[in-house]
Coordinates of C-alpha atoms in Angstrom, one line a residue:
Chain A
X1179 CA -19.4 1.4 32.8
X1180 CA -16.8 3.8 30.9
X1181 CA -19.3 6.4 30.6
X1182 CA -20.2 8.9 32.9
X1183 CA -19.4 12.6 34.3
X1184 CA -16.4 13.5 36.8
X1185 CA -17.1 16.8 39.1
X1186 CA -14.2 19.4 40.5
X1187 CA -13.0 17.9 43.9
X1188 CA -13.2 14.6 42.5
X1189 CA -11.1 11.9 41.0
X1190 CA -12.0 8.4 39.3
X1191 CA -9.7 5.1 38.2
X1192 CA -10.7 3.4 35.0
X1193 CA -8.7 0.4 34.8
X1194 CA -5.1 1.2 34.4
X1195 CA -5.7 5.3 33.9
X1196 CA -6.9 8.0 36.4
X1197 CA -8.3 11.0 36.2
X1198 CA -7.9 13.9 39.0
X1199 CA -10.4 16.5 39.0
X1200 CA -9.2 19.2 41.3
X1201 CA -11.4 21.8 42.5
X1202 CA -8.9 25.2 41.5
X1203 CA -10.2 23.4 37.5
X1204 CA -7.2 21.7 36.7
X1205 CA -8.0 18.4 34.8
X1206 CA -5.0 16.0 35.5
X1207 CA -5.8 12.7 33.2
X1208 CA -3.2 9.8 33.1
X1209 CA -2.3 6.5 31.6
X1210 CA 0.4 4.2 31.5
X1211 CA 2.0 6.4 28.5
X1212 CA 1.1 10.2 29.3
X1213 CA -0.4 12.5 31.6
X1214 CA -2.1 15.7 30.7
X1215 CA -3.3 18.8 32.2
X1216 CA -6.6 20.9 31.1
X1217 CA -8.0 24.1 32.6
X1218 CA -11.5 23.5 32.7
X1219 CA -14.7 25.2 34.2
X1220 CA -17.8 23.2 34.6
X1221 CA -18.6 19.1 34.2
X1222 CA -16.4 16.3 32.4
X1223 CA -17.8 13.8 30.4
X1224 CA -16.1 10.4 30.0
X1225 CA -16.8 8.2 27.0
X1226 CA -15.6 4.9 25.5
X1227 CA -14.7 4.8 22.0
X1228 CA -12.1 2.6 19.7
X1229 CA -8.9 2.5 20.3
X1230 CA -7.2 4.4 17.8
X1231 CA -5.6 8.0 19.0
X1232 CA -3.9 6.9 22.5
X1233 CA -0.9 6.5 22.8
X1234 CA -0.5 7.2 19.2
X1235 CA -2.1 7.8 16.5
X1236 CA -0.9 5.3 14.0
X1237 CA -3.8 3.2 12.8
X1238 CA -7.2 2.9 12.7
X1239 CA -6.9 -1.1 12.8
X1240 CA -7.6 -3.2 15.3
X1241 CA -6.2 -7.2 15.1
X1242 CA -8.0 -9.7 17.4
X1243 CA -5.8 -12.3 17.9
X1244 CA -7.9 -15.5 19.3
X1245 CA -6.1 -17.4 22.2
X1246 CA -7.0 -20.5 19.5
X1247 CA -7.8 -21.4 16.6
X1248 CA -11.5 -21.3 15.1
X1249 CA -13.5 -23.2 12.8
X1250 CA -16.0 -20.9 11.5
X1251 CA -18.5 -21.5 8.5
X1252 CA -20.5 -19.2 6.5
X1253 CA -23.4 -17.8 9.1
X1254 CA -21.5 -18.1 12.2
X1255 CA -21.1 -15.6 14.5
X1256 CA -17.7 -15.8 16.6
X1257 CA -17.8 -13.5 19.6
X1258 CA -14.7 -11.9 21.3
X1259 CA -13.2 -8.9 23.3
X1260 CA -12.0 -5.6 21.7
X1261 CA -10.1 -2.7 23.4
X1262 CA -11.8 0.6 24.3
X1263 CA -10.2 4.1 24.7
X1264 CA -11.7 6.8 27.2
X1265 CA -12.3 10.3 25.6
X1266 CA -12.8 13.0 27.6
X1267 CA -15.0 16.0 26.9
X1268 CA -16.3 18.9 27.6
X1269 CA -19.5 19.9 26.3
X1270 CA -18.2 19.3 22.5
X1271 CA -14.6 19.9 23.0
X1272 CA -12.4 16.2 23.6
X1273 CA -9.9 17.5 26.3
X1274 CA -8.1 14.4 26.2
X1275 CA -7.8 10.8 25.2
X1276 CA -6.6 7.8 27.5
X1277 CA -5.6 4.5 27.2
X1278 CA -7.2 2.4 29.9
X1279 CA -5.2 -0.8 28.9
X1280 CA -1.6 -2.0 28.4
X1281 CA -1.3 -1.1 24.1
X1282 CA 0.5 -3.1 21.5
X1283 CA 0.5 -2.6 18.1
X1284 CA 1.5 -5.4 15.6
X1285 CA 1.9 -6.1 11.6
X1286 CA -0.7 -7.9 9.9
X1287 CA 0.4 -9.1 6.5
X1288 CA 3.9 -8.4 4.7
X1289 CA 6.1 -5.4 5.1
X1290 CA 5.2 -3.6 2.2
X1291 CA 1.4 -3.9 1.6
X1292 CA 0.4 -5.2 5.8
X1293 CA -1.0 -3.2 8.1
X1294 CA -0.3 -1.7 11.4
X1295 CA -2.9 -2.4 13.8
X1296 CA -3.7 -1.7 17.8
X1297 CA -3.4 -5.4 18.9
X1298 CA -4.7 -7.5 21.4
X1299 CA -5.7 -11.3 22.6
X1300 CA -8.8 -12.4 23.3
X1301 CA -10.5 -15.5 24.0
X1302 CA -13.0 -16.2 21.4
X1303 CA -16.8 -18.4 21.1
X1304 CA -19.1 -19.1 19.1
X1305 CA -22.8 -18.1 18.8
X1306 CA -22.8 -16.0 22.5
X1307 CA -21.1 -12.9 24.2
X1308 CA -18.4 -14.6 26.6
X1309 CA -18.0 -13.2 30.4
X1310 CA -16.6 -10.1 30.2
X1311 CA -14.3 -9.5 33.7
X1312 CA -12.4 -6.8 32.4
X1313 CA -14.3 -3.4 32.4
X1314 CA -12.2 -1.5 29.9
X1315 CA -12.9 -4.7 26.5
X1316 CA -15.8 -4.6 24.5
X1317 CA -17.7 -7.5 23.2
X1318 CA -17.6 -7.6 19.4
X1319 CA -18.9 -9.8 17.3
X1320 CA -17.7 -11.3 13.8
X1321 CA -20.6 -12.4 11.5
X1322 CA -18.7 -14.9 8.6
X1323 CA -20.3 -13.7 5.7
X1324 CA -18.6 -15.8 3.4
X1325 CA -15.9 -19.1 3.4
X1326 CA -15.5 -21.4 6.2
X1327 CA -11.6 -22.1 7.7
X1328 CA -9.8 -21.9 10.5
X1329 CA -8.8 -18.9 11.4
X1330 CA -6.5 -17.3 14.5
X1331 CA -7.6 -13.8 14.1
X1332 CA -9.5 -10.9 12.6
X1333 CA -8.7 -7.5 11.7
X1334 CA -11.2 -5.0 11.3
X1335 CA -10.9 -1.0 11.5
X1336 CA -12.3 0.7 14.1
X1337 CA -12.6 4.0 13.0
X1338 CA -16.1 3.0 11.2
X1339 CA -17.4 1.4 14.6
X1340 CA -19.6 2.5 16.6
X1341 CA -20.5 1.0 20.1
X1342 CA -23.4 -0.1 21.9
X1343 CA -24.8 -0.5 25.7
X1344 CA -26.7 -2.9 27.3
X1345 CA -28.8 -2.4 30.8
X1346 CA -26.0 -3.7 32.3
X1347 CA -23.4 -1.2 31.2
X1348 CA -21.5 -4.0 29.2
X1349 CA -20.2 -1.8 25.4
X1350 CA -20.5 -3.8 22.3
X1351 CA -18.7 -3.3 19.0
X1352 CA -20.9 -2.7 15.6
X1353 CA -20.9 -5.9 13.4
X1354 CA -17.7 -6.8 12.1
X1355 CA -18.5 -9.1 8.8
X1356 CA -15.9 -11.1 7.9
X1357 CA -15.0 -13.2 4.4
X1358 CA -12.7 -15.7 3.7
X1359 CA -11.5 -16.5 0.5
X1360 CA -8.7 -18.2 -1.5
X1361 CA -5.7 -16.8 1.2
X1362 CA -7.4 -13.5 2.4
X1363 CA -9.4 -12.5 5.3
X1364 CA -11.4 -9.2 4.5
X1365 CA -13.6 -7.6 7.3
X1366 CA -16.2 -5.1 6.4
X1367 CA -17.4 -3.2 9.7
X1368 CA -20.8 -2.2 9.8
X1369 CA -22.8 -0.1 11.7
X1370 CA -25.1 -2.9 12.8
X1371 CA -25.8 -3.5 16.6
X1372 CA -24.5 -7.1 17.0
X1373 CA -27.6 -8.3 18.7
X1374 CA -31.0 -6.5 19.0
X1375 CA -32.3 -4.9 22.2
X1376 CA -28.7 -2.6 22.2
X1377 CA -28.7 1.1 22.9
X1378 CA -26.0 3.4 20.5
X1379 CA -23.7 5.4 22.5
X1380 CA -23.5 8.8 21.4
X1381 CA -20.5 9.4 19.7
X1382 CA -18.5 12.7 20.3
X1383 CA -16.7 13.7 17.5
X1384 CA -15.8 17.4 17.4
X1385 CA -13.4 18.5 15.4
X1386 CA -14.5 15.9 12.4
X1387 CA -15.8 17.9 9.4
X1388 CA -17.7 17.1 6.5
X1389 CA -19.4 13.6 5.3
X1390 CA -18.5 11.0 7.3
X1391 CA -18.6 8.0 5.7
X1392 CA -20.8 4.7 6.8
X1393 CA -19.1 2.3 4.1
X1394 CA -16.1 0.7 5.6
X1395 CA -12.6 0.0 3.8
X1396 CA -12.1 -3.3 3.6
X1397 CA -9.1 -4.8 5.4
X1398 CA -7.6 -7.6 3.3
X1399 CA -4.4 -9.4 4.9
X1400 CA -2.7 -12.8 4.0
X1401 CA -4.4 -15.3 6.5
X1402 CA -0.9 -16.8 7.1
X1403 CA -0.1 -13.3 8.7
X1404 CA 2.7 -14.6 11.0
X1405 CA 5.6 -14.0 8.1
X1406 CA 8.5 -14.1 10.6
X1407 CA 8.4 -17.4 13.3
X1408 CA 8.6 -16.3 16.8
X1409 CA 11.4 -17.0 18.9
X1410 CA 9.9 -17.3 21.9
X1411 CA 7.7 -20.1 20.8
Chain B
X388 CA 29.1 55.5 -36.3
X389 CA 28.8 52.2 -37.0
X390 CA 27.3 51.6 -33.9
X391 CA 25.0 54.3 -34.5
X392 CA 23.8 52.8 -38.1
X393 CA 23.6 49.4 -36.5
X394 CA 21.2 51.0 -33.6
X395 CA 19.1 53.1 -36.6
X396 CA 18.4 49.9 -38.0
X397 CA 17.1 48.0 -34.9
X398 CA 15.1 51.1 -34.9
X399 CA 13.8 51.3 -38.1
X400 CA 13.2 47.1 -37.4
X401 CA 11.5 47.3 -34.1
X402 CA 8.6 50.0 -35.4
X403 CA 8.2 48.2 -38.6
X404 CA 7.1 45.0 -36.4
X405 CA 5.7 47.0 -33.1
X406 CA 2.6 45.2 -33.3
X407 CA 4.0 41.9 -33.8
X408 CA 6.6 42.1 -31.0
X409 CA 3.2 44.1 -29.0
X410 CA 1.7 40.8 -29.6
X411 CA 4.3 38.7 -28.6
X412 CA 4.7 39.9 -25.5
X413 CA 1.1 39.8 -24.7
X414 CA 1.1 36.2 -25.5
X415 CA 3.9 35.4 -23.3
X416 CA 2.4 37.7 -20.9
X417 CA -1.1 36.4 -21.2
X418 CA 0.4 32.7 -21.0
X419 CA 2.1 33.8 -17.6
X420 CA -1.0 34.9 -16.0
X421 CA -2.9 31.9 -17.3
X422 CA 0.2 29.5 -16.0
X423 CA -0.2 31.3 -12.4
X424 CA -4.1 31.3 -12.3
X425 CA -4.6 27.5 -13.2
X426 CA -1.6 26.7 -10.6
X427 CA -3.4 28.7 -7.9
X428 CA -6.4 26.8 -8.8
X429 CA -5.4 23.7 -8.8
X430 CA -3.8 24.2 -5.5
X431 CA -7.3 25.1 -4.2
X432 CA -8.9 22.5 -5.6
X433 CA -7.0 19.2 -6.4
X434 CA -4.5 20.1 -4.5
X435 CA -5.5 19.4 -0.6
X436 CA -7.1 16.5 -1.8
X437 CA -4.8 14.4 -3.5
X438 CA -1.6 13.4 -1.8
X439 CA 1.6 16.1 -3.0
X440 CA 3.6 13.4 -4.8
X441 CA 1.6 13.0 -7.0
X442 CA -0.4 16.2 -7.0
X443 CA 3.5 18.2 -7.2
X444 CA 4.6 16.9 -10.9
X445 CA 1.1 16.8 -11.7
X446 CA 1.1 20.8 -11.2
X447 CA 4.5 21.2 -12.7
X448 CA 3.9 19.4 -15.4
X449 CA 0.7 21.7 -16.5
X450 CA 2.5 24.9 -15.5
X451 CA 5.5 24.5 -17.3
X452 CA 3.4 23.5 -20.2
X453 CA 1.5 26.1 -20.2
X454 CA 4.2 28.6 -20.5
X455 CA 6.3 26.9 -23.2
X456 CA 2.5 26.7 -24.9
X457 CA 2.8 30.6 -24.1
X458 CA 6.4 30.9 -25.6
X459 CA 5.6 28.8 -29.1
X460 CA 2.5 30.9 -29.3
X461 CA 4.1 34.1 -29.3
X462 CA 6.4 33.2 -32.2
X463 CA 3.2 33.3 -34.8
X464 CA 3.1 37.3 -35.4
X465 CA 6.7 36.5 -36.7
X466 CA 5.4 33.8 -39.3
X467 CA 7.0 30.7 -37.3
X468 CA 4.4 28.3 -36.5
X469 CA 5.0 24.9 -34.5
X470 CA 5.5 22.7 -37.9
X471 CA 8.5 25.0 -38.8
X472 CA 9.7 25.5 -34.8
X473 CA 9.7 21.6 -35.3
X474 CA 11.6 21.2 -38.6
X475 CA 13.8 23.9 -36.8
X476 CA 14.0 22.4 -33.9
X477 CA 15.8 19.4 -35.6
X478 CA 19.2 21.6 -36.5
X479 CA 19.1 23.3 -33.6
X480 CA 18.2 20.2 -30.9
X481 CA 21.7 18.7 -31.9
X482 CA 23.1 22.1 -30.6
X483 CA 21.3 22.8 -27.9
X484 CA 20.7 19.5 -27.0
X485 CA 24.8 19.3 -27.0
X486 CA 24.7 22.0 -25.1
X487 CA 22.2 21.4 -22.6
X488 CA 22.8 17.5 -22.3
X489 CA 22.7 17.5 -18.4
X490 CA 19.9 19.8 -18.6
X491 CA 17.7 17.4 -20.6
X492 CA 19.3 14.7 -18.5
X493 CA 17.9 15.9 -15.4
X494 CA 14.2 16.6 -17.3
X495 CA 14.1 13.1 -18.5
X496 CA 15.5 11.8 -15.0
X497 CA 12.7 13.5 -13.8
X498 CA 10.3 12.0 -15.6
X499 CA 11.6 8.9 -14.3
X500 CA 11.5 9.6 -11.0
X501 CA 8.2 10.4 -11.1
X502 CA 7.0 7.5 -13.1
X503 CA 9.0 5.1 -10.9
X504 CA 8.0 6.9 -7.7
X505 CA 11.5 6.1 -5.9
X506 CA 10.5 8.4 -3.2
X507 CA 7.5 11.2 -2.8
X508 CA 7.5 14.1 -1.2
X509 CA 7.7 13.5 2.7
X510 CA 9.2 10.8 2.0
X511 CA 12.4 10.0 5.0
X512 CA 15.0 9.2 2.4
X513 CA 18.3 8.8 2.1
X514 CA 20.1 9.7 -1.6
X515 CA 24.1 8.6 -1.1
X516 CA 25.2 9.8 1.7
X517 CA 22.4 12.5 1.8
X518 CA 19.9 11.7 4.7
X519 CA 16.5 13.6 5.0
X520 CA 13.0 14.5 3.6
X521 CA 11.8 15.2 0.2
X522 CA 10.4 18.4 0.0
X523 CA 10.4 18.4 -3.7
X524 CA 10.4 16.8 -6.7
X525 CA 11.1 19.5 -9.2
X526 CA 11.7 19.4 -13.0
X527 CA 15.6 19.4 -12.9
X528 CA 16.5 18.7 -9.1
X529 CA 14.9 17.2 -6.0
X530 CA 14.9 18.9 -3.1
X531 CA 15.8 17.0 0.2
X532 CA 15.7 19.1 3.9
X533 CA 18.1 17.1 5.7
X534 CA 18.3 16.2 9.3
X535 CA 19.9 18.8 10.2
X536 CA 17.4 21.4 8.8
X537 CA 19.8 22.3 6.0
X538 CA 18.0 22.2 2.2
X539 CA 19.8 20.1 -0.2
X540 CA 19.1 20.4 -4.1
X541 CA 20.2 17.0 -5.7
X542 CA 20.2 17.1 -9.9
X543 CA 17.6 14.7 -10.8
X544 CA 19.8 12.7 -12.8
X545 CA 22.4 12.4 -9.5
X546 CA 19.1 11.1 -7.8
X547 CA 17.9 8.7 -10.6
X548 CA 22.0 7.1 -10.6
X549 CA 22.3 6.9 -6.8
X550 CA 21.6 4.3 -4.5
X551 CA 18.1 5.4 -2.4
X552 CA 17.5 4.4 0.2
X553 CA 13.0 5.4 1.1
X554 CA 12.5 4.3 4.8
X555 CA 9.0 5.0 5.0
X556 CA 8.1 2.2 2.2
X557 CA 7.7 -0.7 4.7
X558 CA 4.9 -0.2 7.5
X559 CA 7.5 -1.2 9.8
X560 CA 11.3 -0.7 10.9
X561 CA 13.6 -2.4 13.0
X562 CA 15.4 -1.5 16.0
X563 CA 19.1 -2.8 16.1
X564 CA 21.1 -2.0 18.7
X565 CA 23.7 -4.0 21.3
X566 CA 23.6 -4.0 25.4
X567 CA 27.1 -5.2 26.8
X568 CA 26.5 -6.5 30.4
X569 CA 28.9 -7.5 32.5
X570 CA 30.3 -11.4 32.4
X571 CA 29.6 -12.1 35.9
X572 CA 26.3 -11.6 34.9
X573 CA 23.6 -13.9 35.1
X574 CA 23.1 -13.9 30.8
X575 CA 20.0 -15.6 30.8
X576 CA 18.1 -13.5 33.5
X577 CA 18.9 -10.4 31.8
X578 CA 17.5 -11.6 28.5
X579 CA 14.7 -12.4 30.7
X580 CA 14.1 -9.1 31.6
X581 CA 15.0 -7.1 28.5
X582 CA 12.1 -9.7 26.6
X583 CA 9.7 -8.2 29.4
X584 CA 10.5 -4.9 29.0
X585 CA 10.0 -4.9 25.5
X586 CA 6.7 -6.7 25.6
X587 CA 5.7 -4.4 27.7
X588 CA 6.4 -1.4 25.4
X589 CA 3.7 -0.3 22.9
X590 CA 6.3 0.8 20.5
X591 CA 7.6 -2.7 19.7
X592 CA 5.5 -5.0 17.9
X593 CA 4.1 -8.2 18.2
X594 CA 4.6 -9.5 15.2
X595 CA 7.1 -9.5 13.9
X596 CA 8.1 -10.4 17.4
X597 CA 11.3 -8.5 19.1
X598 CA 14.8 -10.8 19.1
X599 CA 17.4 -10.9 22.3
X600 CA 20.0 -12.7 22.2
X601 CA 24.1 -13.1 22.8
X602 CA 25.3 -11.5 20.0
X603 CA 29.6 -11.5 20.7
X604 CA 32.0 -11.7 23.8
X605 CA 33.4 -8.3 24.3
X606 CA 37.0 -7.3 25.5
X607 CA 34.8 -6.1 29.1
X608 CA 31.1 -7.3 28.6
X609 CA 28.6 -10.3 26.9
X610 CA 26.9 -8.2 24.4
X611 CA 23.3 -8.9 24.3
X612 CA 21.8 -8.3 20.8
X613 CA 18.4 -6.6 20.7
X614 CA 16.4 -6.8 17.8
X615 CA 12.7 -4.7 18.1
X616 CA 10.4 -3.9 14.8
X617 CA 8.3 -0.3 15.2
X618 CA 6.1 1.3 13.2
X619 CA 7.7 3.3 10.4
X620 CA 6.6 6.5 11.9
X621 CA 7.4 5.8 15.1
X622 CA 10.7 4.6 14.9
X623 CA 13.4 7.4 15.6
X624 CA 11.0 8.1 19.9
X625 CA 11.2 4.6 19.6
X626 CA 14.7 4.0 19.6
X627 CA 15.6 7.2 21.9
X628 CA 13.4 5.7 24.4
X629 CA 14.1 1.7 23.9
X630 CA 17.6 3.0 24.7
X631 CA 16.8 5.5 27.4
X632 CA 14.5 3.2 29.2
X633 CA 16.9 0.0 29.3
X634 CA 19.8 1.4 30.7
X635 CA 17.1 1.8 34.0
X636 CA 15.3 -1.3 33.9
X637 CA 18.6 -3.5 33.8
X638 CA 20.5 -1.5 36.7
X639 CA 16.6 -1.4 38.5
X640 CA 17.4 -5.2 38.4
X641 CA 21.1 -5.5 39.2
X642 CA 22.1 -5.3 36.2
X643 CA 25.4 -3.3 35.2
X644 CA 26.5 -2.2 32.1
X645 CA 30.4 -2.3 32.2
X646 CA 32.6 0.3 31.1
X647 CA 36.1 -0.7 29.1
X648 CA 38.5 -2.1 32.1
X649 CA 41.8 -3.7 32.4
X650 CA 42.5 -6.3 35.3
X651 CA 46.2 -6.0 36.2
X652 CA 48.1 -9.2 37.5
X653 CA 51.0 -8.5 39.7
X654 CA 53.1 -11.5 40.3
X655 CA 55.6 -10.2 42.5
X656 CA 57.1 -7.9 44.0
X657 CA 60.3 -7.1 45.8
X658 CA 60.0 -7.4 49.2
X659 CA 62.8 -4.6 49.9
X660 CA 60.4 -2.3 48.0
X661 CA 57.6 -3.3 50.6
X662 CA 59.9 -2.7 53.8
X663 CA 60.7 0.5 52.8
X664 CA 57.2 1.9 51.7
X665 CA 56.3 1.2 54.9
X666 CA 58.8 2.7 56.7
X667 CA 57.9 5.8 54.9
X668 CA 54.4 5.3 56.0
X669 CA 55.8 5.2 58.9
X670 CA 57.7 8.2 58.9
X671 CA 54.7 10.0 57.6
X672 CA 52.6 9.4 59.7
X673 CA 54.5 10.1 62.5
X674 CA 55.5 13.8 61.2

């Protein structure tokens, strides 16, 4: 489970980042990409949340590239893994933000009007959450809300998520719905628990001021999104 | 005592119309205050939420109209209303339009500018040969801070007639840059690695995907091309450490970058030559 609480005198590994906890206060949190160093007095809270400040802070896209292609029709519900960042806090105060994962970022539609989104590859099913072996993934869960195709990926932004537990520890994404239509695929991400019986996970979000919106932009990208052929095949 | 006569009758002029030139002023003064309060209100208001190029003409636009409104105004006490500035204006826009031709050139270029939206303010640009960031785009002139930190003010009709250049128009921006290695290198195994490295780095992207390959045979090395597409933003660390970072991963991996060298060929020498460097050897070394 990515949540929890870290003590002076101790230190913790959450997939690819550490965090050393040292009992003189000094907070020393790294990832692949950055290490930083907090004076802190008293407990440190770890949370997941989506993957949009760490390393940078470029987009708040995520593209879910399936390891195939899927046949989806209106009411389906496709089911894959999404990236997770750690924050860490302190009472309300985020001392830092780590990536727990290798991070790349891709283009998703043309140059001009595409967007820049966290990427990664997941395998993908239909109708149930697959295994997850890899602590630091969600499970999300794309309802088609509209169109049937075959499609080789979804983006859907992730700062309008939230994120769910089960008993077992395993983090769920919020609903992603997602329509096809003529050459577009638009995602609207809800706030929705993807299947009932979830717990939310308390979000910590100091700094943010003001309303904060529930109603997702809508991503729209060309479903032919690979503009430029790969040359490593 | 001319001078004198001539300064009775300015005189005599200015008290006969104190209150109209009184009231002149206050208009123009008036129209000041009034162009400075709604500026400093809009700034409060629409102005943090609404992005600056368009927010910036938008505010020049009302501010400078507000005070030519202000100028016009003040002419009334004097019996010249906006009908007569107008049939006026007619005689005297051929003369100062003559005369202020690149003036007006710059307004209108302006106007383009900001309808075509060429670049906005923050905007990395380059205008010619003049490489920076828009930090304005002003009635007359555009103002660009350059790389260097220097500020640049570029006539807006220069701007409108140049070749620009607005890198942050795409979402993302290609890395171009060439690797010699050295041609007893094993080519294919350092393309090998380079195509690692770079997948491994968050700053290139996926798609479009990154491109290696030989690109020429050099005078001392095989010069590997390497081709990487970043986010706009992120392109200038991106490059600094897509350079920094290669240099290590190819010599962690045997790898060498060669420097410019020249193989000599002797074919022979004379053997006289030989015989006696030795003997001074010799000699030498027995001193």
């Amino acid at each position: 489970m990515l949540a929890g609480e870290i003590t002076s005198g101790t230190s913790l590994s959450l997939c690819r980042a550490r965090i050393i906890y040292s009992e003189d206060g000094v907070l020393r949190a790294c990832d692949e990409y950055k290490c930083e160093e907090v004076y802190v007095d008293g407990v440190v809270g770890y949370r997941p949340a989506p993957p949009i400040y760490s390393p940078f802070r470029i987009s708040d896209a995520v593209y879910i590239e399936f390891d195939k292609k899927i046949l989806v029709h209106r009411g389906d519900v496709i089911w894959a893994h999404a990236p997770l960042e750690i924050i860490l806090y302190h009472k309300n105060s985020i001392l830092t933000r780590l990536a727990p994962g290798r991070v790349k970022y891709t283009l998703v539609g043309n140059l001009v009007e595409g967007v820049i989104a966290r990427y990664a590859k997941s395998r993908v099913a239909k109708g149930f959450p697959l295994e997850n072996k890899d602590p630091c993934m969600a499970h999300i869960a794309f309802y088609i809300a509209q169109g049937e195709d075959t499609i080789k990926g979804v983006p859907f932004n992730a700062a309008y998520s939230h994120l769910y537990t089960d008993n077992k520890g395993s983090i769920f994404y919020s609903l992603v719905e997602v329509y096809i239509k003529d050459a577009i695929i638009e995602s609207r991400t809800t706030s929705k628990p993807p299947i009932e019986g979830l717990e939310k996970l308390k979000q910590v979000r100091a700094g943010r001021t003001g309303v904060f919106s529930l109603t997702a932009p809508v991503i729209a990208v060309e479903r032919g999104w690979k503009l430029w052929p790969s040359l490593k095949g | 005592m001319a001078i004198a006569q001539g300064l009775e009758s300015i005189g005599d002029l200015i008290a006969a119309n104190i209150t109209k030139i009184a009231s002149a002023i206050a208009t123009i003064i008036i129209g000041v205050i009034a162009a400075y309060v709604v500026r400093s209100s809009m700034r409060r208001t629409i102005g943090t939420r609404i992005p600056p190029y368009i927010y910036r003409p938008v505010e020049n636009l009302v501010f400078y109209s507000i005070l030519i409104l202000a100028g016009i105004l003040s002419l009334y006490p004097f019996g010249l209303s906006l009908s007569s500035l107008l049939v006026a204006g007619g005689f005297a826009g051929i003369i100062v339009g003559l005369a202020a031709q690149s003036s007006l050139g710059n307004i209108i270029s302006g106007v383009f500018l900001v309808v075509e939206q060429p670049l906005r303010v923050g905007d990395p640009v380059m205008i010619g040969d003049i490489a920076g960031e828009v930090v304005d785009v002003r009635v007359l002139s555009t103002l660009i801070r350059t790389w260097d930190g220097y500020l640049v003010r570029i006539p807006n009709q220069t701007v409108f007639n140049s070749i620009i250049t607005n890198y942050s128009r795409t979402k993302a921006r290609r890395i171009d840059f060439i690797v010699g290695v050295h041609y007893k290198t094993d080519v294919e195994k350092a393309i090998k690695i380079i195509i690692e490295y770079l997948d491994s780095n968050p700053y290139c992207l996926v798609n479009p995907s990154p491109e290696v390959f030989v690109d020429s045979y050099g005078d001392s090395s095989v010069n590997i091309r390497i081709r990487c597409w970043t986010p706009t933003k992120l392109w200038y660390p991106a490059k600094i450490k897509l350079q920094t970072e290669l240099k290590r991963i190819l010599e962690e991996n045997g790898i060498s970058i060669p420097y410019p060298q020249l193989d000599l060929h002797v074919k022979s020498i004379e053997p006289v030559i030989r015989i006696e460097l030795k003997n001074q050897e010799e000699k030498n070394l027995k001193r």
